[in-house]
Amino acid sequence: MAKADTQKVTGLLREYAQRTALRGGNPYRAKAYSRAADSLAALAIPLDLLIAEGRLTEIPGVGEAIADIITKLQRTGIHPSLEKLRKEIPVGVLEMLTVPGLPPEKVLRLYKDLGVPSLAAREAAAKEDRIKKAKGLGAALQTKILQNLAIAKSGGGRLHMHRAAALLEQATASLRSARPELRRLTVAGDFRRGCELVGDLALVAEAPPSESRPALLESSGLKVHLADRKHFGAALLHATGSAEHLDQLRALAQRKGMRLEAHGLHKGRGVKGAKEEDIYRSLGMPFIEPELREGRGEVERALKDNLPKLLTDRPARHSALSHRRLRRHRDSR
């Protein structure tokens, strides 16, 4: 049987956590599995190497028991306990755990008492007023479900910024140890833009120039973008996003007779890519802070030198990432 890759093992461990939560009993066990799955998603070292060297317990949240589960999942693609749990609950029920404020015991009641086997079925039951009539569920739960369904549909697989901070710090420390040639490890993606829910764990690292080096190192949930010193700023800009913001920058560059690509801003034979600030300056605007890069008019405002003022705030962040300032708008976008 082929060994499972990190992404598959992460998914299986997360499923194990969800099914354990639905079964009831010790709630901390399911949370431990879930946090271990998060840590696997941010793994910067090959999982098979850690297993071969007996170093799984170096992963935050992974003790001897969870390490044994991960090893079995990686080597066989399944675990006897997971197979047993799969016989108890249909896979569609797991979707319902993504709705904020809906605990596992309520999800189980919806399935067993009302025969609601999926997210779509639960939405239908709520709209048909079936949930508020059920004993032990009620109108308040039905209202909460209807209010939070949109969040569940848009935020699936996303992490709260504080959990993302911890995982990014873990990944950074791991990379520094495993790949000492990488420098300037910098957080990018949703987290750098200050998003409350983080969908992509991304880092940018300066690597020695090499034609054979890949531009991206990717595990199950972590992307490490590699660039040399001359193209670091362009790589950071593109890894930070958002997609809408980058589309607007590309359109502006084209209007100005330039071309914006992942490795720099091209004008004639020249390329600007070492610093983000140089790219914005060459496009005729001041630097746009990451928290403003959502494609909501910030490019037009920057061209008019009318960007919103930002306040600096220092909310509690996870140790090494706590220095990164999260800015908030002083006025609305």
GROMACS .gro file of C-alpha atoms in nm:
model
  333
    1MET     CA    1   0.000   0.000   0.000
    2ALA     CA    2   0.134   0.344  -0.099
    3LYS     CA    3   0.227   0.576   0.184
    4ALA     CA    4   0.007   0.881   0.241
    5ASP     CA    5   0.153   1.227   0.184
    6THR     CA    6   0.137   1.506   0.442
    7GLN     CA    7  -0.180   1.658   0.297
    8LYS     CA    8  -0.369   1.329   0.314
    9VAL     CA    9  -0.247   1.253   0.666
   10THR     CA   10  -0.353   1.602   0.777
   11GLY     CA   11  -0.700   1.549   0.632
   12LEU     CA   12  -0.736   1.207   0.792
   13LEU     CA   13  -0.624   1.336   1.132
   14ARG     CA   14  -0.870   1.625   1.107
   15GLU     CA   15  -1.146   1.377   1.022
   16TYR     CA   16  -1.039   1.167   1.321
   17ALA     CA   17  -1.075   1.479   1.539
   18GLN     CA   18  -1.421   1.562   1.406
   19ARG     CA   19  -1.555   1.210   1.445
   20THR     CA   20  -1.407   1.187   1.796
   21ALA     CA   21  -1.585   1.512   1.887
   22LEU     CA   22  -1.917   1.377   1.757
   23ARG     CA   23  -1.879   1.058   1.955
   24GLY     CA   24  -1.862   1.256   2.279
   25GLY     CA   25  -1.659   1.173   2.585
   26ASN     CA   26  -1.343   1.366   2.666
   27PRO     CA   27  -1.363   1.690   2.459
   28TYR     CA   28  -0.991   1.760   2.501
   29ARG     CA   29  -0.900   1.451   2.300
   30ALA     CA   30  -1.076   1.577   1.987
   31LYS     CA   31  -0.921   1.923   2.034
   32ALA     CA   32  -0.577   1.766   2.067
   33TYR     CA   33  -0.622   1.581   1.737
   34SER     CA   34  -0.743   1.899   1.569
   35ARG     CA   35  -0.451   2.108   1.690
   36ALA     CA   36  -0.207   1.837   1.581
   37ALA     CA   37  -0.369   1.844   1.235
   38ASP     CA   38  -0.317   2.220   1.222
   39SER     CA   39   0.049   2.169   1.308
   40LEU     CA   40   0.087   1.911   1.030
   41ALA     CA   41  -0.067   2.157   0.785
   42ALA     CA   42   0.212   2.407   0.867
   43LEU     CA   43   0.490   2.148   0.858
   44ALA     CA   44   0.804   2.278   0.689
   45ILE     CA   45   0.996   1.948   0.707
   46PRO     CA   46   0.890   1.634   0.513
   47LEU     CA   47   0.664   1.419   0.729
   48ASP     CA   48   0.826   1.094   0.618
   49LEU     CA   49   1.165   1.226   0.731
   50LEU     CA   50   1.034   1.307   1.079
   51ILE     CA   51   0.878   0.962   1.106
   52ALA     CA   52   1.194   0.787   0.985
   53GLU     CA   53   1.405   0.979   1.237
   54GLY     CA   54   1.156   0.931   1.523
   55ARG     CA   55   1.104   1.307   1.562
   56LEU     CA   56   0.727   1.339   1.538
   57THR     CA   57   0.698   1.454   1.898
   58GLU     CA   58   0.898   1.764   1.802
   59ILE     CA   59   0.581   1.888   1.631
   60PRO     CA   60   0.382   2.112   1.870
   61GLY     CA   61   0.080   1.928   2.004
   62VAL     CA   62   0.205   1.582   1.906
   63GLY     CA   63   0.273   1.343   2.193
   64GLU     CA   64   0.350   0.972   2.181
   65ALA     CA   65  -0.013   0.864   2.132
   66ILE     CA   66  -0.084   1.106   1.846
   67ALA     CA   67   0.256   1.029   1.693
   68ASP     CA   68   0.153   0.661   1.676
   69ILE     CA   69  -0.174   0.757   1.502
   70ILE     CA   70   0.010   0.979   1.252
   71THR     CA   71   0.260   0.705   1.177
   72LYS     CA   72  -0.015   0.450   1.104
   73LEU     CA   73  -0.203   0.702   0.888
   74GLN     CA   74   0.111   0.785   0.690
   75ARG     CA   75   0.217   0.425   0.635
   76THR     CA   76  -0.123   0.273   0.555
   77GLY     CA   77  -0.358   0.563   0.474
   78ILE     CA   78  -0.602   0.454   0.748
   79HIS     CA   79  -0.629   0.376   1.118
   80PRO     CA   80  -0.843   0.101   1.274
   81SER     CA   81  -1.010   0.345   1.513
   82LEU     CA   82  -1.095   0.581   1.227
   83GLU     CA   83  -1.247   0.297   1.026
   84LYS     CA   84  -1.466   0.213   1.323
   85LEU     CA   85  -1.574   0.576   1.368
   86ARG     CA   86  -1.667   0.603   1.000
   87LYS     CA   87  -1.933   0.336   1.047
   88GLU     CA   88  -2.113   0.548   1.308
   89ILE     CA   89  -2.165   0.881   1.129
   90PRO     CA   90  -2.205   0.972   0.755
   91VAL     CA   91  -1.936   1.200   0.617
   92GLY     CA   92  -2.189   1.476   0.541
   93VAL     CA   93  -2.251   1.529   0.912
   94LEU     CA   94  -1.891   1.648   0.951
   95GLU     CA   95  -1.973   1.953   0.737
   96MET     CA   96  -2.206   2.076   1.008
   97LEU     CA   97  -1.918   2.122   1.250
   98THR     CA   98  -1.803   2.422   1.045
   99VAL     CA   99  -2.093   2.641   1.159
  100PRO     CA  100  -1.975   2.875   1.438
  101GLY     CA  101  -2.154   2.831   1.767
  102LEU     CA  102  -2.287   2.484   1.688
  103PRO     CA  103  -2.129   2.233   1.929
  104PRO     CA  104  -2.081   1.865   1.836
  105GLU     CA  105  -2.362   1.747   2.064
  106LYS     CA  106  -2.613   1.969   1.880
  107VAL     CA  107  -2.483   1.848   1.543
  108LEU     CA  108  -2.540   1.493   1.661
  109ARG     CA  109  -2.895   1.577   1.777
  110LEU     CA  110  -2.974   1.730   1.440
  111TYR     CA  111  -2.861   1.412   1.269
  112LYS     CA  112  -3.022   1.159   1.502
  113ASP     CA  113  -3.347   1.338   1.588
  114LEU     CA  114  -3.423   1.522   1.264
  115GLY     CA  115  -3.231   1.309   1.015
  116VAL     CA  116  -3.021   1.605   0.901
  117PRO     CA  117  -2.713   1.447   0.735
  118SER     CA  118  -2.539   1.748   0.578
  119LEU     CA  119  -2.491   2.125   0.570
  120ALA     CA  120  -2.743   2.168   0.288
  121ALA     CA  121  -3.001   1.956   0.471
  122ARG     CA  122  -2.950   2.158   0.788
  123GLU     CA  123  -3.007   2.484   0.600
  124ALA     CA  124  -3.330   2.346   0.457
  125ALA     CA  125  -3.447   2.228   0.801
  126ALA     CA  126  -3.378   2.572   0.948
  127LYS     CA  127  -3.565   2.753   0.671
  128GLU     CA  128  -3.860   2.514   0.711
  129ASP     CA  129  -3.879   2.589   1.086
  130ARG     CA  130  -3.822   2.223   1.175
  131ILE     CA  131  -3.535   2.287   1.413
  132LYS     CA  132  -3.713   2.526   1.648
  133LYS     CA  133  -3.991   2.272   1.698
  134ALA     CA  134  -3.755   1.995   1.805
  135LYS     CA  135  -3.713   1.928   2.176
  136GLY     CA  136  -3.369   2.021   2.301
  137LEU     CA  137  -3.289   2.234   1.995
  138GLY     CA  138  -3.530   2.527   1.975
  139ALA     CA  139  -3.575   2.863   1.806
  140ALA     CA  140  -3.249   3.016   1.934
  141LEU     CA  141  -3.042   2.741   1.775
  142GLN     CA  142  -3.235   2.770   1.449
  143THR     CA  143  -3.168   3.145   1.438
  144LYS     CA  144  -2.798   3.092   1.509
  145ILE     CA  145  -2.774   2.837   1.229
  146LEU     CA  146  -2.934   3.072   0.976
  147GLN     CA  147  -2.710   3.360   1.086
  148ASN     CA  148  -2.387   3.161   1.072
  149LEU     CA  149  -2.439   2.952   0.759
  150ALA     CA  150  -2.273   3.216   0.541
  151ILE     CA  151  -1.970   3.218   0.770
  152ALA     CA  152  -1.947   2.840   0.747
  153LYS     CA  153  -1.965   2.846   0.367
  154SER     CA  154  -1.704   3.118   0.325
  155GLY     CA  155  -1.471   3.035   0.614
  156GLY     CA  156  -1.430   2.660   0.579
  157GLY     CA  157  -1.074   2.551   0.643
  158ARG     CA  158  -0.970   2.894   0.770
  159LEU     CA  159  -0.784   2.958   1.093
  160HIS     CA  160  -0.829   3.238   1.342
  161MET     CA  161  -0.539   3.483   1.315
  162HIS     CA  162  -0.400   3.390   1.659
  163ARG     CA  163  -0.383   3.021   1.571
  164ALA     CA  164  -0.233   3.109   1.233
  165ALA     CA  165   0.031   3.319   1.412
  166ALA     CA  166   0.137   3.023   1.622
  167LEU     CA  167   0.160   2.794   1.319
  168LEU     CA  168   0.356   3.048   1.115
  169GLU     CA  169   0.600   3.091   1.399
  170GLN     CA  170   0.637   2.714   1.419
  171ALA     CA  171   0.701   2.693   1.045
  172THR     CA  172   0.952   2.978   1.058
  173ALA     CA  173   1.150   2.818   1.339
  174SER     CA  174   1.145   2.483   1.162
  175LEU     CA  175   1.270   2.633   0.836
  176ARG     CA  176   1.550   2.822   1.008
  177SER     CA  177   1.670   2.496   1.156
  178ALA     CA  178   1.625   2.276   0.849
  179ARG     CA  179   1.721   2.528   0.578
  180PRO     CA  180   1.987   2.764   0.722
  181GLU     CA  181   2.060   2.901   0.375
  182LEU     CA  182   1.719   3.073   0.370
  183ARG     CA  183   1.715   3.433   0.497
  184ARG     CA  184   1.460   3.708   0.562
  185LEU     CA  185   1.177   3.467   0.639
  186THR     CA  186   0.874   3.694   0.614
  187VAL     CA  187   0.505   3.626   0.672
  188ALA     CA  188   0.279   3.684   0.370
  189GLY     CA  189  -0.075   3.590   0.260
  190ASP     CA  190  -0.393   3.660   0.452
  191PHE     CA  191  -0.208   3.697   0.781
  192ARG     CA  192   0.012   3.981   0.657
  193ARG     CA  193  -0.301   4.159   0.534
  194GLY     CA  194  -0.445   4.140   0.886
  195CYS     CA  195  -0.736   3.909   0.798
  196GLU     CA  196  -0.926   3.778   1.100
  197LEU     CA  197  -0.962   3.437   0.932
  198VAL     CA  198  -0.653   3.305   0.756
  199GLY     CA  199  -0.697   3.072   0.460
  200ASP     CA  200  -0.340   3.051   0.337
  201LEU     CA  201  -0.029   3.008   0.548
  202ALA     CA  202   0.244   3.172   0.345
  203LEU     CA  203   0.607   3.274   0.394
  204VAL     CA  204   0.859   3.439   0.166
  205ALA     CA  205   1.229   3.360   0.201
  206GLU     CA  206   1.541   3.497   0.039
  207ALA     CA  207   1.741   3.213  -0.113
  208PRO     CA  208   2.076   3.207  -0.290
  209PRO     CA  209   2.045   3.266  -0.668
  210SER     CA  210   1.996   2.940  -0.854
  211GLU     CA  211   1.846   2.846  -1.188
  212SER     CA  212   1.752   2.499  -1.063
  213ARG     CA  213   1.589   2.612  -0.738
  214PRO     CA  214   1.207   2.581  -0.726
  215ALA     CA  215   1.017   2.906  -0.673
  216LEU     CA  216   0.783   2.745  -0.423
  217LEU     CA  217   0.808   2.495  -0.140
  218GLU     CA  218   0.464   2.362  -0.055
  219SER     CA  219   0.331   2.117   0.203
  220SER     CA  220  -0.032   2.043   0.285
  221GLY     CA  221  -0.118   2.391   0.410
  222LEU     CA  222   0.202   2.597   0.399
  223LYS     CA  223   0.356   2.776   0.101
  224VAL     CA  224   0.711   2.905   0.114
  225HIS     CA  225   0.788   3.137  -0.178
  226LEU     CA  226   1.160   3.154  -0.262
  227ALA     CA  227   1.330   3.448  -0.430
  228ASP     CA  228   1.678   3.592  -0.452
  229ARG     CA  229   1.760   3.938  -0.316
  230LYS     CA  230   1.688   4.116  -0.646
  231HIS     CA  231   1.334   3.976  -0.666
  232PHE     CA  232   1.240   3.946  -0.299
  233GLY     CA  233   1.003   4.246  -0.295
  234ALA     CA  234   0.810   4.125  -0.599
  235ALA     CA  235   0.774   3.777  -0.448
  236LEU     CA  236   0.650   3.927  -0.120
  237LEU     CA  237   0.401   4.148  -0.303
  238HIS     CA  238   0.252   3.856  -0.495
  239ALA     CA  239   0.253   3.618  -0.197
  240THR     CA  240   0.071   3.877   0.013
  241GLY     CA  241  -0.213   3.945  -0.232
  242SER     CA  242  -0.500   3.995  -0.245
  243ALA     CA  243  -0.576   3.864  -0.595
  244GLU     CA  244  -0.801   4.165  -0.660
  245HIS     CA  245  -0.530   4.408  -0.554
  246LEU     CA  246  -0.272   4.242  -0.777
  247ASP     CA  247  -0.512   4.245  -1.072
  248GLN     CA  248  -0.554   4.621  -1.031
  249LEU     CA  249  -0.177   4.673  -1.012
  250ARG     CA  250  -0.126   4.468  -1.329
  251ALA     CA  251  -0.391   4.670  -1.511
  252LEU     CA  252  -0.227   4.995  -1.400
  253ALA     CA  253   0.116   4.869  -1.508
  254GLN     CA  254  -0.021   4.780  -1.852
  255ARG     CA  255  -0.172   5.128  -1.892
  256LYS     CA  256   0.169   5.273  -1.814
  257GLY     CA  257   0.346   5.052  -2.066
  258MET     CA  258   0.489   4.818  -1.802
  259ARG     CA  259   0.436   4.458  -1.705
  260LEU     CA  260   0.397   4.330  -1.348
  261GLU     CA  261   0.493   3.967  -1.292
  262ALA     CA  262   0.578   3.750  -0.993
  263HIS     CA  263   0.948   3.830  -1.021
  264GLY     CA  264   0.923   4.204  -1.079
  265LEU     CA  265   0.789   4.512  -1.256
  266HIS     CA  266   0.924   4.529  -1.612
  267LYS     CA  267   0.982   4.857  -1.795
  268GLY     CA  268   1.187   4.821  -2.109
  269ARG     CA  269   1.491   4.621  -2.010
  270GLY     CA  270   1.474   4.728  -1.648
  271VAL     CA  271   1.311   4.531  -1.367
  272LYS     CA  272   1.203   4.655  -1.024
  273GLY     CA  273   1.168   4.373  -0.775
  274ALA     CA  274   1.400   4.406  -0.475
  275LYS     CA  275   1.157   4.611  -0.265
  276GLU     CA  276   0.779   4.645  -0.263
  277GLU     CA  277   0.819   5.020  -0.217
  278ASP     CA  278   1.010   5.047  -0.546
  279ILE     CA  279   0.730   4.873  -0.735
  280TYR     CA  280   0.461   5.105  -0.599
  281ARG     CA  281   0.681   5.410  -0.658
  282SER     CA  282   0.745   5.308  -1.019
  283LEU     CA  283   0.369   5.279  -1.069
  284GLY     CA  284   0.332   5.641  -0.952
  285MET     CA  285   0.190   5.591  -0.605
  286PRO     CA  286   0.295   5.571  -0.240
  287PHE     CA  287   0.346   5.238  -0.068
  288ILE     CA  288   0.014   5.067   0.011
  289GLU     CA  289   0.016   4.892   0.347
  290PRO     CA  290  -0.069   4.518   0.335
  291GLU     CA  291  -0.387   4.566   0.542
  292LEU     CA  292  -0.531   4.787   0.266
  293ARG     CA  293  -0.465   4.550  -0.025
  294GLU     CA  294  -0.815   4.412  -0.079
  295GLY     CA  295  -0.900   4.558  -0.419
  296ARG     CA  296  -1.153   4.800  -0.273
  297GLY     CA  297  -1.043   5.125  -0.429
  298GLU     CA  298  -0.707   5.155  -0.256
  299VAL     CA  299  -0.514   5.179  -0.586
  300GLU     CA  300  -0.724   5.471  -0.710
  301ARG     CA  301  -0.691   5.644  -0.372
  302ALA     CA  302  -0.316   5.592  -0.370
  303LEU     CA  303  -0.285   5.749  -0.715
  304LYS     CA  304  -0.465   6.055  -0.570
  305ASP     CA  305  -0.246   6.042  -0.257
  306ASN     CA  306  -0.562   5.990  -0.054
  307LEU     CA  307  -0.506   5.660   0.127
  308PRO     CA  308  -0.685   5.603   0.461
  309LYS     CA  309  -0.484   5.680   0.769
  310LEU     CA  310  -0.400   5.373   0.977
  311LEU     CA  311  -0.368   5.337   1.349
  312THR     CA  312  -0.102   5.110   1.489
  313ASP     CA  313  -0.229   4.849   1.728
  314ARG     CA  314  -0.042   4.576   1.911
  315PRO     CA  315  -0.290   4.303   2.000
  316ALA     CA  316  -0.158   3.997   2.178
  317ARG     CA  317   0.015   3.786   1.915
  318HIS     CA  318   0.216   3.472   1.945
  319SER     CA  319   0.574   3.556   2.061
  320ALA     CA  320   0.802   3.601   1.758
  321LEU     CA  321   0.521   3.738   1.544
  322SER     CA  322   0.405   3.987   1.809
  323HIS     CA  323   0.628   4.258   1.663
  324ARG     CA  324   0.419   4.275   1.346
  325ARG     CA  325   0.188   4.571   1.377
  326LEU     CA  326  -0.174   4.517   1.289
  327ARG     CA  327  -0.303   4.844   1.153
  328ARG     CA  328  -0.668   4.941   1.148
  329HIS     CA  329  -0.840   5.209   0.948
  330ARG     CA  330  -0.895   5.542   1.114
  331ASP     CA  331  -1.165   5.607   0.858
  332SER     CA  332  -1.374   5.364   0.655
  333ARG     CA  333  -1.274   5.237   0.317
   0.00000   0.00000   0.00000
